[in-house]
Short mmCIF file of C-alpha atoms and ligand atoms in Angstrom, two decimals:
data_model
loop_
_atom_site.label_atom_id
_atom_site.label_comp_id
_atom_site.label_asym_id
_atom_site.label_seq_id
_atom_site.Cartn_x
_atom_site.Cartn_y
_atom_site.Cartn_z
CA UNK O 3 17.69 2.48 -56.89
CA UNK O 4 16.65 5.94 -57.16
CA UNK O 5 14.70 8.66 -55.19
CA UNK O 6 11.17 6.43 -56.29
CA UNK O 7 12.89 3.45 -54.80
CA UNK O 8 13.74 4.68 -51.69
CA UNK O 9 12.38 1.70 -49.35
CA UNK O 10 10.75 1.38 -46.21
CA UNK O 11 10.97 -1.46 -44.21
CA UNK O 12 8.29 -4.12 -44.82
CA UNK O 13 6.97 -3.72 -40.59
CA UNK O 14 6.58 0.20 -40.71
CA UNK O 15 3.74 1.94 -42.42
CA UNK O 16 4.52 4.03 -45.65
CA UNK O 17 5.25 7.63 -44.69
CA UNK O 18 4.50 10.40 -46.82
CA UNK O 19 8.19 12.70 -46.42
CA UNK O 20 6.98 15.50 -48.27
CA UNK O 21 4.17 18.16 -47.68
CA UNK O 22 3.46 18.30 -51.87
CA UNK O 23 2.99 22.22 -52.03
CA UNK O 24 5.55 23.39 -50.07
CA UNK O 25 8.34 20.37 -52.02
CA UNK O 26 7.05 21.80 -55.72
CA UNK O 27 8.20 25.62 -54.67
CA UNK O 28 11.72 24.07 -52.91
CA UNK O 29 12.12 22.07 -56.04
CA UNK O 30 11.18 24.95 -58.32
CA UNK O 31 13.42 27.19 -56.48
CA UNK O 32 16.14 24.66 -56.76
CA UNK O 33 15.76 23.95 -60.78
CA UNK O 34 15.61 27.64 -61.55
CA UNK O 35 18.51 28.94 -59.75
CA UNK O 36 20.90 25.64 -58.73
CA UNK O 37 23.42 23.68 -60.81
CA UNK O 38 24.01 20.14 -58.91
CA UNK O 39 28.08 19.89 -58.12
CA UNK O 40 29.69 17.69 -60.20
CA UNK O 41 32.20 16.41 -57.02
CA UNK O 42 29.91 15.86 -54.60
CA UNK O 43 26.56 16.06 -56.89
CA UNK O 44 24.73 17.67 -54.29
CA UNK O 45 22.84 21.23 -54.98
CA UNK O 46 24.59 24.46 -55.36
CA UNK O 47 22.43 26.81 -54.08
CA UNK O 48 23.83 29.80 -51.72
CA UNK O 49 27.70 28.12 -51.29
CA UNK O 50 30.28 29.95 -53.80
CA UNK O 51 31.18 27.56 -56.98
CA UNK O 52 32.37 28.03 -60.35
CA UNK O 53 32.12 26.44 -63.44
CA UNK O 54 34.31 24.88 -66.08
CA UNK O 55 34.89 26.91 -69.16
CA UNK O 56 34.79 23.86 -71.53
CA UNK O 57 32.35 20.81 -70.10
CA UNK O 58 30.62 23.90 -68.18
CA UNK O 59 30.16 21.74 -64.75
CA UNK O 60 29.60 23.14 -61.83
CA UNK O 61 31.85 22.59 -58.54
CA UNK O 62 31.42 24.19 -54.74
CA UNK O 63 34.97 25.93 -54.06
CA UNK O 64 35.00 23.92 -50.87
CA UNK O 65 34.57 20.31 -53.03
CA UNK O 66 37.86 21.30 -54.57
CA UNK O 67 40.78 20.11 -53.47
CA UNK O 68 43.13 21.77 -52.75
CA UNK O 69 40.17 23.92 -51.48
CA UNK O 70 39.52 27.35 -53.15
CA UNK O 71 38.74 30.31 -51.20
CA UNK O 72 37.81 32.92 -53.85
CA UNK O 73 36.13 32.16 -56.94
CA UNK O 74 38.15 32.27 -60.39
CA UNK O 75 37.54 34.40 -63.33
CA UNK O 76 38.09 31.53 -66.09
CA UNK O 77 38.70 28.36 -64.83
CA UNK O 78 39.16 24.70 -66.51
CA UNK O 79 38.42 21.62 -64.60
CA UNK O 80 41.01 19.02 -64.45
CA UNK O 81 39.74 16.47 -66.56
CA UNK O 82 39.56 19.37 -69.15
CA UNK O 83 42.85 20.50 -68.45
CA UNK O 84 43.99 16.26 -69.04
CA UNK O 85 42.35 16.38 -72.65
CA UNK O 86 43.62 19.74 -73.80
CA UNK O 87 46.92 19.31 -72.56
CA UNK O 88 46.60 15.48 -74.32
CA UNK O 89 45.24 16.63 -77.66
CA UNK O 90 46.60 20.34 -77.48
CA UNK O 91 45.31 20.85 -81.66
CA UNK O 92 42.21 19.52 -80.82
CA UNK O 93 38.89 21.44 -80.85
CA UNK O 94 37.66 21.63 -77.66
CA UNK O 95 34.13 19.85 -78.63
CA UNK O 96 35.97 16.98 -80.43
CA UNK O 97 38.19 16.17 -77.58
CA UNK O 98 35.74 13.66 -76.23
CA UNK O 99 35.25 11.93 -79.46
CA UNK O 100 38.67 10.73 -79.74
CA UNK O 101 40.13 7.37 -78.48
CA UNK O 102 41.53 7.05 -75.62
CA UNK O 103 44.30 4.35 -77.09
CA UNK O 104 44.67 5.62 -81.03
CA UNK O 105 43.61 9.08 -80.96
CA UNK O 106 41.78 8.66 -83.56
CA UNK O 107 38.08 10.07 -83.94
CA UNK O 108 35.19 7.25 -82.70
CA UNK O 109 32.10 6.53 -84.66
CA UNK O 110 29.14 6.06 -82.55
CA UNK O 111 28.37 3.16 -84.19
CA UNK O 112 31.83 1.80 -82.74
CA UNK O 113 32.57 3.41 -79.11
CA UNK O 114 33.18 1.70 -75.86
CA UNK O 115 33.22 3.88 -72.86
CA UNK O 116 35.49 3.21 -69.80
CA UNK O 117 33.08 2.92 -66.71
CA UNK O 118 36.05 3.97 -64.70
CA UNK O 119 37.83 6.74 -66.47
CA UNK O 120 34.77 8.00 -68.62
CA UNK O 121 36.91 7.93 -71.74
CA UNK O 122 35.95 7.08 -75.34
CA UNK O 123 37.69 3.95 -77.13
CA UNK O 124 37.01 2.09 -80.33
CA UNK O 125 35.99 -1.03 -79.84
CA UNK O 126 39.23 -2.41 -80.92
CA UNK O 127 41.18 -0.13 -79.00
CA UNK O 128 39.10 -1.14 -75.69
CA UNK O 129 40.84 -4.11 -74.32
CA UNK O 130 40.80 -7.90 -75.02
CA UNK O 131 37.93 -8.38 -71.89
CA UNK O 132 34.20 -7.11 -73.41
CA UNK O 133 32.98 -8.20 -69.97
CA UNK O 134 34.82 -5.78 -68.33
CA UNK O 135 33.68 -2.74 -67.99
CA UNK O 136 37.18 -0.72 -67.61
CA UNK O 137 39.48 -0.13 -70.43
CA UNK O 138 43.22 -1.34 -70.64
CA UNK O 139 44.46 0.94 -68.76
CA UNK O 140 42.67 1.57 -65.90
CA UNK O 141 42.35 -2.62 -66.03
CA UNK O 142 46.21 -2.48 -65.41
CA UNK O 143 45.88 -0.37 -61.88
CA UNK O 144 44.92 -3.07 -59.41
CA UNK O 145 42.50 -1.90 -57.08
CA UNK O 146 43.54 -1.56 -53.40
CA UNK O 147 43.75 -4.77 -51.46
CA UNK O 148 42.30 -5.64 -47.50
CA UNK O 149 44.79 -7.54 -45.38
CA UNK O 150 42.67 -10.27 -44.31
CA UNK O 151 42.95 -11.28 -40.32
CA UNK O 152 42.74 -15.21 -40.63
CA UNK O 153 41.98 -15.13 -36.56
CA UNK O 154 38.82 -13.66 -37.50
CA UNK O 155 37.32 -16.72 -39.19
CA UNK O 156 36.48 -18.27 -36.22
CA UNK O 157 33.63 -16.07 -35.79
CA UNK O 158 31.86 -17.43 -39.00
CA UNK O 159 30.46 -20.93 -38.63
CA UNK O 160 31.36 -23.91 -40.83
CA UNK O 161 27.97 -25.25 -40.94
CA UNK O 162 24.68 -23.72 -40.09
CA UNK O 163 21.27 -25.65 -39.19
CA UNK O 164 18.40 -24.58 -41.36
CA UNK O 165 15.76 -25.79 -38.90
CA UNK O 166 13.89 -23.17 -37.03
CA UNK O 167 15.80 -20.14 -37.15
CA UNK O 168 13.58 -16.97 -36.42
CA UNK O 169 16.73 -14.45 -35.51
CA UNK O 170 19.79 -13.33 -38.00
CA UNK O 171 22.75 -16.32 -37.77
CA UNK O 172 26.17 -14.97 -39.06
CA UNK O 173 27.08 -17.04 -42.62
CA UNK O 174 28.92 -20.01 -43.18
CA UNK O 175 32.72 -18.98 -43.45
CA UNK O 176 34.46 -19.77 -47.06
CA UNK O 177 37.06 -22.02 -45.64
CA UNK O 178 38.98 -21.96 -49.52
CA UNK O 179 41.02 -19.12 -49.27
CA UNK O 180 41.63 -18.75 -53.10
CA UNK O 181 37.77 -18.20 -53.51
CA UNK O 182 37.33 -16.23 -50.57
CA UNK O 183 40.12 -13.81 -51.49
CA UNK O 184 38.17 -13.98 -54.89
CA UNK O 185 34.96 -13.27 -53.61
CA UNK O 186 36.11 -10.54 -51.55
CA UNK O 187 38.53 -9.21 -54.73
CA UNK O 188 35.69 -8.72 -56.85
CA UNK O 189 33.86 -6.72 -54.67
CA UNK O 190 36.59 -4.37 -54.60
CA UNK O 191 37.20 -4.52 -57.91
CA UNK O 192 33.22 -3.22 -59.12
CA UNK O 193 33.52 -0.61 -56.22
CA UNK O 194 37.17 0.29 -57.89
CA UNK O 195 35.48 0.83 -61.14
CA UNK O 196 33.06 3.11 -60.25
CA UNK O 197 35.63 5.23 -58.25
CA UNK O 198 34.14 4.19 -54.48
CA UNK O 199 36.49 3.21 -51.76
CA UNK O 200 35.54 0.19 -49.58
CA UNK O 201 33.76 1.33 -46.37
CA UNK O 202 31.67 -1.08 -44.81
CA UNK O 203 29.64 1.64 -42.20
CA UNK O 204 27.42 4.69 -42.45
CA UNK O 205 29.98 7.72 -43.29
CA UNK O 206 28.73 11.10 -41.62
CA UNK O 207 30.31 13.88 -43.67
CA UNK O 208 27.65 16.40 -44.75
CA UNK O 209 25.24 15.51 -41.81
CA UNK O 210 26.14 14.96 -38.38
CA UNK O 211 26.02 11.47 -36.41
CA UNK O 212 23.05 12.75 -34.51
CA UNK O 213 20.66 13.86 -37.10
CA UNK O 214 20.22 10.25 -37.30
CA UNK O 215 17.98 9.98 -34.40
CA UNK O 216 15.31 7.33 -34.19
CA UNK O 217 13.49 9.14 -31.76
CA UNK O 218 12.30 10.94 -34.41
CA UNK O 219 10.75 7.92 -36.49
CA UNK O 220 9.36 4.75 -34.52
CA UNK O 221 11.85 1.81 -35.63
CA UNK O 222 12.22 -1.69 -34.64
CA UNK O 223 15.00 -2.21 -32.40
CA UNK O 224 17.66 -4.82 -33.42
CA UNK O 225 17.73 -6.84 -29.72
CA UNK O 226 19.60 -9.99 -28.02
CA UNK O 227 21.06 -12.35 -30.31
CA UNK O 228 20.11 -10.28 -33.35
CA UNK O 229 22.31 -7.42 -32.29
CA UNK O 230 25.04 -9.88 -30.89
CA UNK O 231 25.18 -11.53 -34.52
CA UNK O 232 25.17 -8.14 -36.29
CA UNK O 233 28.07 -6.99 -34.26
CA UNK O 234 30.16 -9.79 -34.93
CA UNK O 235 29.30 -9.73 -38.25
CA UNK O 236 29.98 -5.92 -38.54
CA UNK O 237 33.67 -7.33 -37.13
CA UNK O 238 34.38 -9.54 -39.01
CA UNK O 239 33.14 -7.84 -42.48
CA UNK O 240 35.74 -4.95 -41.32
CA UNK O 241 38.25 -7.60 -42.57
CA UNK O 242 36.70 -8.61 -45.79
CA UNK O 243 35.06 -11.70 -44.31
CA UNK O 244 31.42 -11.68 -46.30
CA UNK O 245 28.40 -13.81 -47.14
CA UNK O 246 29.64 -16.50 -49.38
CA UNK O 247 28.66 -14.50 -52.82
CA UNK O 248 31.11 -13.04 -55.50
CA UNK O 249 30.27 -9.82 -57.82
CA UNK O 250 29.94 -10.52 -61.65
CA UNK O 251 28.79 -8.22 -64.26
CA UNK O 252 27.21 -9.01 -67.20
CA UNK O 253 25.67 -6.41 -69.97
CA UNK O 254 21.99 -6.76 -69.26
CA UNK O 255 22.20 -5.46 -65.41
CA UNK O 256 26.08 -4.39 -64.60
CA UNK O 257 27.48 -5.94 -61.57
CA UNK O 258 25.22 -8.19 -59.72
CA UNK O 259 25.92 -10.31 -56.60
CA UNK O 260 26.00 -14.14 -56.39
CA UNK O 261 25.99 -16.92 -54.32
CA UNK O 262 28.92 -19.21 -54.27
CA UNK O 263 27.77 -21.53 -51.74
CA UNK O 264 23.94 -22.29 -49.72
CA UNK O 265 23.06 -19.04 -47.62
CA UNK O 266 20.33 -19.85 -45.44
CA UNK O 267 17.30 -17.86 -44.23
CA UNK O 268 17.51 -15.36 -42.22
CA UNK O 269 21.40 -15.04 -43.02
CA UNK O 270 22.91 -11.49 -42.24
CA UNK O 271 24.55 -10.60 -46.39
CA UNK O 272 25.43 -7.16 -45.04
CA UNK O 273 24.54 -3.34 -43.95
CA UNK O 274 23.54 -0.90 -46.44
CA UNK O 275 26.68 1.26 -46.83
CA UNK O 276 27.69 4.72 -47.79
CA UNK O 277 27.18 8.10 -47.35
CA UNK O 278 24.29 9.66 -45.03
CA UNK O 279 22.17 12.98 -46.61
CA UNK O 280 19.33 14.90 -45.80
CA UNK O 281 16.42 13.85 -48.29
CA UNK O 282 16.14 17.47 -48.95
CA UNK O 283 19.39 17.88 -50.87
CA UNK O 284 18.79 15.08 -52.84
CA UNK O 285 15.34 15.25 -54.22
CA UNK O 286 16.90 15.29 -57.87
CA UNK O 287 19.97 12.79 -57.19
CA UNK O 288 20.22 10.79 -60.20
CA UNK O 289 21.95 7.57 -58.60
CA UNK O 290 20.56 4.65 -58.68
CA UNK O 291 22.18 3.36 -55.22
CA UNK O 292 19.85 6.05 -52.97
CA UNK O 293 18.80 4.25 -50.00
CA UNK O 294 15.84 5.54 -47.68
CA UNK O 295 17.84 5.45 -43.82
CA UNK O 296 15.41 7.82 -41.27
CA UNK O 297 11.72 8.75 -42.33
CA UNK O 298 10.58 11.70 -40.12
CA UNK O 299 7.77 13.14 -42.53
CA UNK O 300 10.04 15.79 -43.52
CA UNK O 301 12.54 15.78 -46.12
CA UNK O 302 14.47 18.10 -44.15
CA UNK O 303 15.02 15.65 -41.54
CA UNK O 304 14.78 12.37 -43.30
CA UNK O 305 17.54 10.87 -44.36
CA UNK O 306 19.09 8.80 -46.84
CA UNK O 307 22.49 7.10 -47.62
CA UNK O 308 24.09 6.90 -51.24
CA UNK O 309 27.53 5.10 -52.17
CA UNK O 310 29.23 7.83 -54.03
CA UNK O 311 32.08 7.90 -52.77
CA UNK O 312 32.52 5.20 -50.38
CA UNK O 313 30.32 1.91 -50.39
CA UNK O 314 30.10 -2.26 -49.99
CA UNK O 315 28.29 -4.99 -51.18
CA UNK O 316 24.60 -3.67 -50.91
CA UNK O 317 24.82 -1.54 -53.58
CA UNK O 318 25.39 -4.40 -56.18
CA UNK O 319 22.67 -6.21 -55.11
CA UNK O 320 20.04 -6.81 -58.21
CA UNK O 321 16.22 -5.54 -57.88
CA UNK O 322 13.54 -8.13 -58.76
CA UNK O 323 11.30 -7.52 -62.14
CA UNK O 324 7.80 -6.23 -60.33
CA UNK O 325 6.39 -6.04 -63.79
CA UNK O 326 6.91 -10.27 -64.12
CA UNK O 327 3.89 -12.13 -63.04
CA UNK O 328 5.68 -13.81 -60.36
CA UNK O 329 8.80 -12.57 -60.50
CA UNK O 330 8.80 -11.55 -56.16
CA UNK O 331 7.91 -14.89 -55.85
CA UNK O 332 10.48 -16.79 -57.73
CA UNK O 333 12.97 -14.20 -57.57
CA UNK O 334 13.29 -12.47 -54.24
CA UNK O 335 15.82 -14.08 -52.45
CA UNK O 336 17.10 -10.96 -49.59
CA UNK O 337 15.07 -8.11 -47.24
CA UNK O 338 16.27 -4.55 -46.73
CA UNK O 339 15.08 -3.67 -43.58
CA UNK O 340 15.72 -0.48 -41.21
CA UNK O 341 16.35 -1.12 -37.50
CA UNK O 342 16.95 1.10 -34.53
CA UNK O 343 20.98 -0.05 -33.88
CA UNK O 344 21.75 1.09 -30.12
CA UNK O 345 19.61 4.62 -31.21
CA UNK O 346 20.78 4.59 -34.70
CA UNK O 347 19.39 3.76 -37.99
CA UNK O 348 20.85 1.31 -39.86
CA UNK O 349 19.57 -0.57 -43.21
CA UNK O 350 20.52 -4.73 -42.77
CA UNK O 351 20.47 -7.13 -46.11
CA UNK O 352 19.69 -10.49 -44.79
CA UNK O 353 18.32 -13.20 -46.31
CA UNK O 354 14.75 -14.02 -46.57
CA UNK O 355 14.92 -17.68 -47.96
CA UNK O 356 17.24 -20.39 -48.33
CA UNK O 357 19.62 -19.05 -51.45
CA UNK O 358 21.26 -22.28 -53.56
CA UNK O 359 24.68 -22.17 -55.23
CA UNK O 360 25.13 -20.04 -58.14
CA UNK O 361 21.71 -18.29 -57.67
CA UNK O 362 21.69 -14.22 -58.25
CA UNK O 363 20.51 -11.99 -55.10
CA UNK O 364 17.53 -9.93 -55.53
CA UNK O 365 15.82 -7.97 -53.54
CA UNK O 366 12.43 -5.48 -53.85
CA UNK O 367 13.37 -1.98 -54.82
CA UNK O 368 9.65 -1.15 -54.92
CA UNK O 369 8.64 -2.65 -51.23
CA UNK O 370 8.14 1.07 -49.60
CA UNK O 371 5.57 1.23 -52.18
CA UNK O 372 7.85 3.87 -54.58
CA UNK O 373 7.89 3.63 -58.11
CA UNK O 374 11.59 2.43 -59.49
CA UNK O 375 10.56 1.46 -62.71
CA UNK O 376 11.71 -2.09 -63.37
CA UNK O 377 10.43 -2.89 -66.44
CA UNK O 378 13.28 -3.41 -68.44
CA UNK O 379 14.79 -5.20 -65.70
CA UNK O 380 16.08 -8.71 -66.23
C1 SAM Z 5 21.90 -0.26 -57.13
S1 SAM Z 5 22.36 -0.51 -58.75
C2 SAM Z 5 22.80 -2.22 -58.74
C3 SAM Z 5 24.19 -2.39 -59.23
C4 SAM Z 5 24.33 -2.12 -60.69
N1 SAM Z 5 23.94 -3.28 -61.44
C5 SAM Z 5 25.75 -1.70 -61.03
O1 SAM Z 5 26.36 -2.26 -61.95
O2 SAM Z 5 26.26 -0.76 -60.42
C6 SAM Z 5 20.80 -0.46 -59.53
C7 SAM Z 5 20.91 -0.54 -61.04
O3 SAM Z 5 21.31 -1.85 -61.43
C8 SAM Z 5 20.60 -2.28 -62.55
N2 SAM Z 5 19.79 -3.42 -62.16
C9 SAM Z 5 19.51 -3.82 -60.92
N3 SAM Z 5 18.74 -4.92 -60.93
C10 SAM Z 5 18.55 -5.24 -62.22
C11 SAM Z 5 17.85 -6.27 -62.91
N4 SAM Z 5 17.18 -7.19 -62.26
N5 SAM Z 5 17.88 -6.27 -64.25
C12 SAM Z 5 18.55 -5.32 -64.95
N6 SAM Z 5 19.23 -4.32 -64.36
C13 SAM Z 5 19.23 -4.27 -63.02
C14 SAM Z 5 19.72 -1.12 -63.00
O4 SAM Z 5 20.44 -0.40 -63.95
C15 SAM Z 5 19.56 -0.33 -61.73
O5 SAM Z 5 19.32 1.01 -62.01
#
């Protein structure tokens, strides 16, 4: 997703969050006189930063760590600092040319890039696993595991009637352990390669808990047995109990999610996870995980959340193909929808039909109307 795809939810008329003028001088301001930090890729516009002498990014002195008080003369950022101190002989522009295993300079013609460390390798060189998207050695770090509570199980049912059921149900448990430990695993091994800890919650770090405030925005509230389900669900998923899918990845989309037994309608799959900003700092975020959270007509006041640093699931559930005759139809198998949770905003994947074995999750990245282009989707 990106800042076109930010949803709304399917109940709640679109809202326009900017006032056009007044957005086109902000965002000229911004492009003029802002670099976009390369930590916490959020503008630079007033705070102190500095920027590396070689790659020439741009960091806030407070997104360092250890912290920096007083801004540098000449300064090299550490990844810099790695590949000179690596390749000391080496020309500072070739450095990133060379492979990561041999040394040796990479043709374009013949690179693989490491999706975890960033770094250059010749095909060869990459690692025996093309499906992978991490190269040998970051593939021998195992990502962090959860310590499962086994007590927790009994809040997921065994078996789940598919007749009538008009309010979220919690999903059927994985009873197999090996393939629920491998479900669960390969979740945190896509959010491992892409540097993101496993947080299953909204995480308030540059805006505070209360800017989320649904007074501000008329949302649904998530009531009775709903709410009940949710929080158990939120419980149990704290423990690495999810929706019976597992994470693949294939070259045509990245990591996509996957059923590994029958969800059934109306199934929670998870909350939208990650990171809660104001709109207004991210109007030129390039991720494709942005996530519309509070709509209050302003972009100063809206909000959104993006997995950057921490995230779940949601973000590696695919978008349906609104270019395919048919493709929301055949494809769509899971709603994003924002509810008012006990006076907070929170996004909820469920799903919104009966899902078979083996069949991919989609969901709409266009249904708030904005234009994620998904033409080359799959
Ligand atoms: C929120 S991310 C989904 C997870 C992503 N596949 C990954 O590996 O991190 C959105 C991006 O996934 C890819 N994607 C999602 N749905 C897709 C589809 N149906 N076909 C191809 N690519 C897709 C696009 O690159 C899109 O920008």
């Amino acid at each position: 997703m990106s800042t076109q795809c930010i949803k709304e939810q399917s109940n709640t008329q679109p809202i326009s969050i900017f006032d056009p003028q007044e957005e086109k001088k902000i965002e000229l301001q911004k492009f003029k006189k802002s670099k976009v930090c390369a930590e916490c890729k959020s503008w630079i516009i007033r705070q102190k930063s500095v920027g590396c002498g070689i790659c020439e990014d741009v960091y806030h002195l407070s997104c360092m760590r250890p912290k920096l008080t007083r801004k540098p003369k000449k300064w090299t950022c550490t990844r810099c600092l790695e590949l000179k101190n690596t390749f000391p002989d080496t020309n500072e522009l070739e450095i990133d040319t060379l492979c990561g295993r041999c040394q040796k300079h990479v043709q374009c013609d013949d690179e693989e890039f490491c999706s975890k460390c960033s770094k250059v390798f010749h095909s060869k060189c990459y690692g025996p696993k093309k499906v992978a998207p991490i190269c040998i050695f970051c593939e021998q770090q195992k990502p962090p595991k959860i310590k499962q509570n086994k007590n927790l199980v009994q809040f997921l049912p065994l078996k789940i009637s598919l007749k009538n059921q008009n309010s979220f149900i919690l999903p059927c448990c994985i009873y197999d352990d090996t393939l629920r430990e491998r479900c669960f695993n390969s979740i945190q091994y896509a959010l491992y390669c892409q540097n993101i800890s496993f947080n299953d919650d909204l995480v308030y770090d540059s805006v505070q808990k209360q800017e989320n405030n649904v007074a501000l925005e008329k949302l649904e509230p998530l009531t009775g047995k709903d709410l009940e389900a949710f929080k158990k669900y939120k419980q149990v998923t704290k423990h690495g109990y999810y929706a019976p899918v597992i994470v693949e990845y294939n070259t045509d989309q990245g990591f996509y999610v996957k059923a590994v037994q029958p969800i059934a309608n109306n199934t929670l799959i998870c909350e939208y996870a990650g990171e809660v900003f104001r709109f207004a700092d991210q109007v030129y975020s390039t991720s494709d995980s942005m996530m519309s959270l509070l709509e209050t007509s302003f972009a100063a006041t809206s909000l959104v959340i993006i997995p950057q640093k921490y995230g779940n699931l949601a973000k590696y559930l695919s978008g349906i193909n609104n270019t395919k005759k048919n493709s929301k139809k055949q494809q769509q198998n899971v709603k994003s929808q924002r509810f008012n949770v006990e006076g907070e905003s929170r996004v909820i994947l469920y799903a919104c039909r009966d899902i078979r074995t083996g069949e991919v999750l989609y969901y709409d990245y266009n249904e708030g109307g904005f234009n994620y282009n998904t033409r080359f989707f799959v």
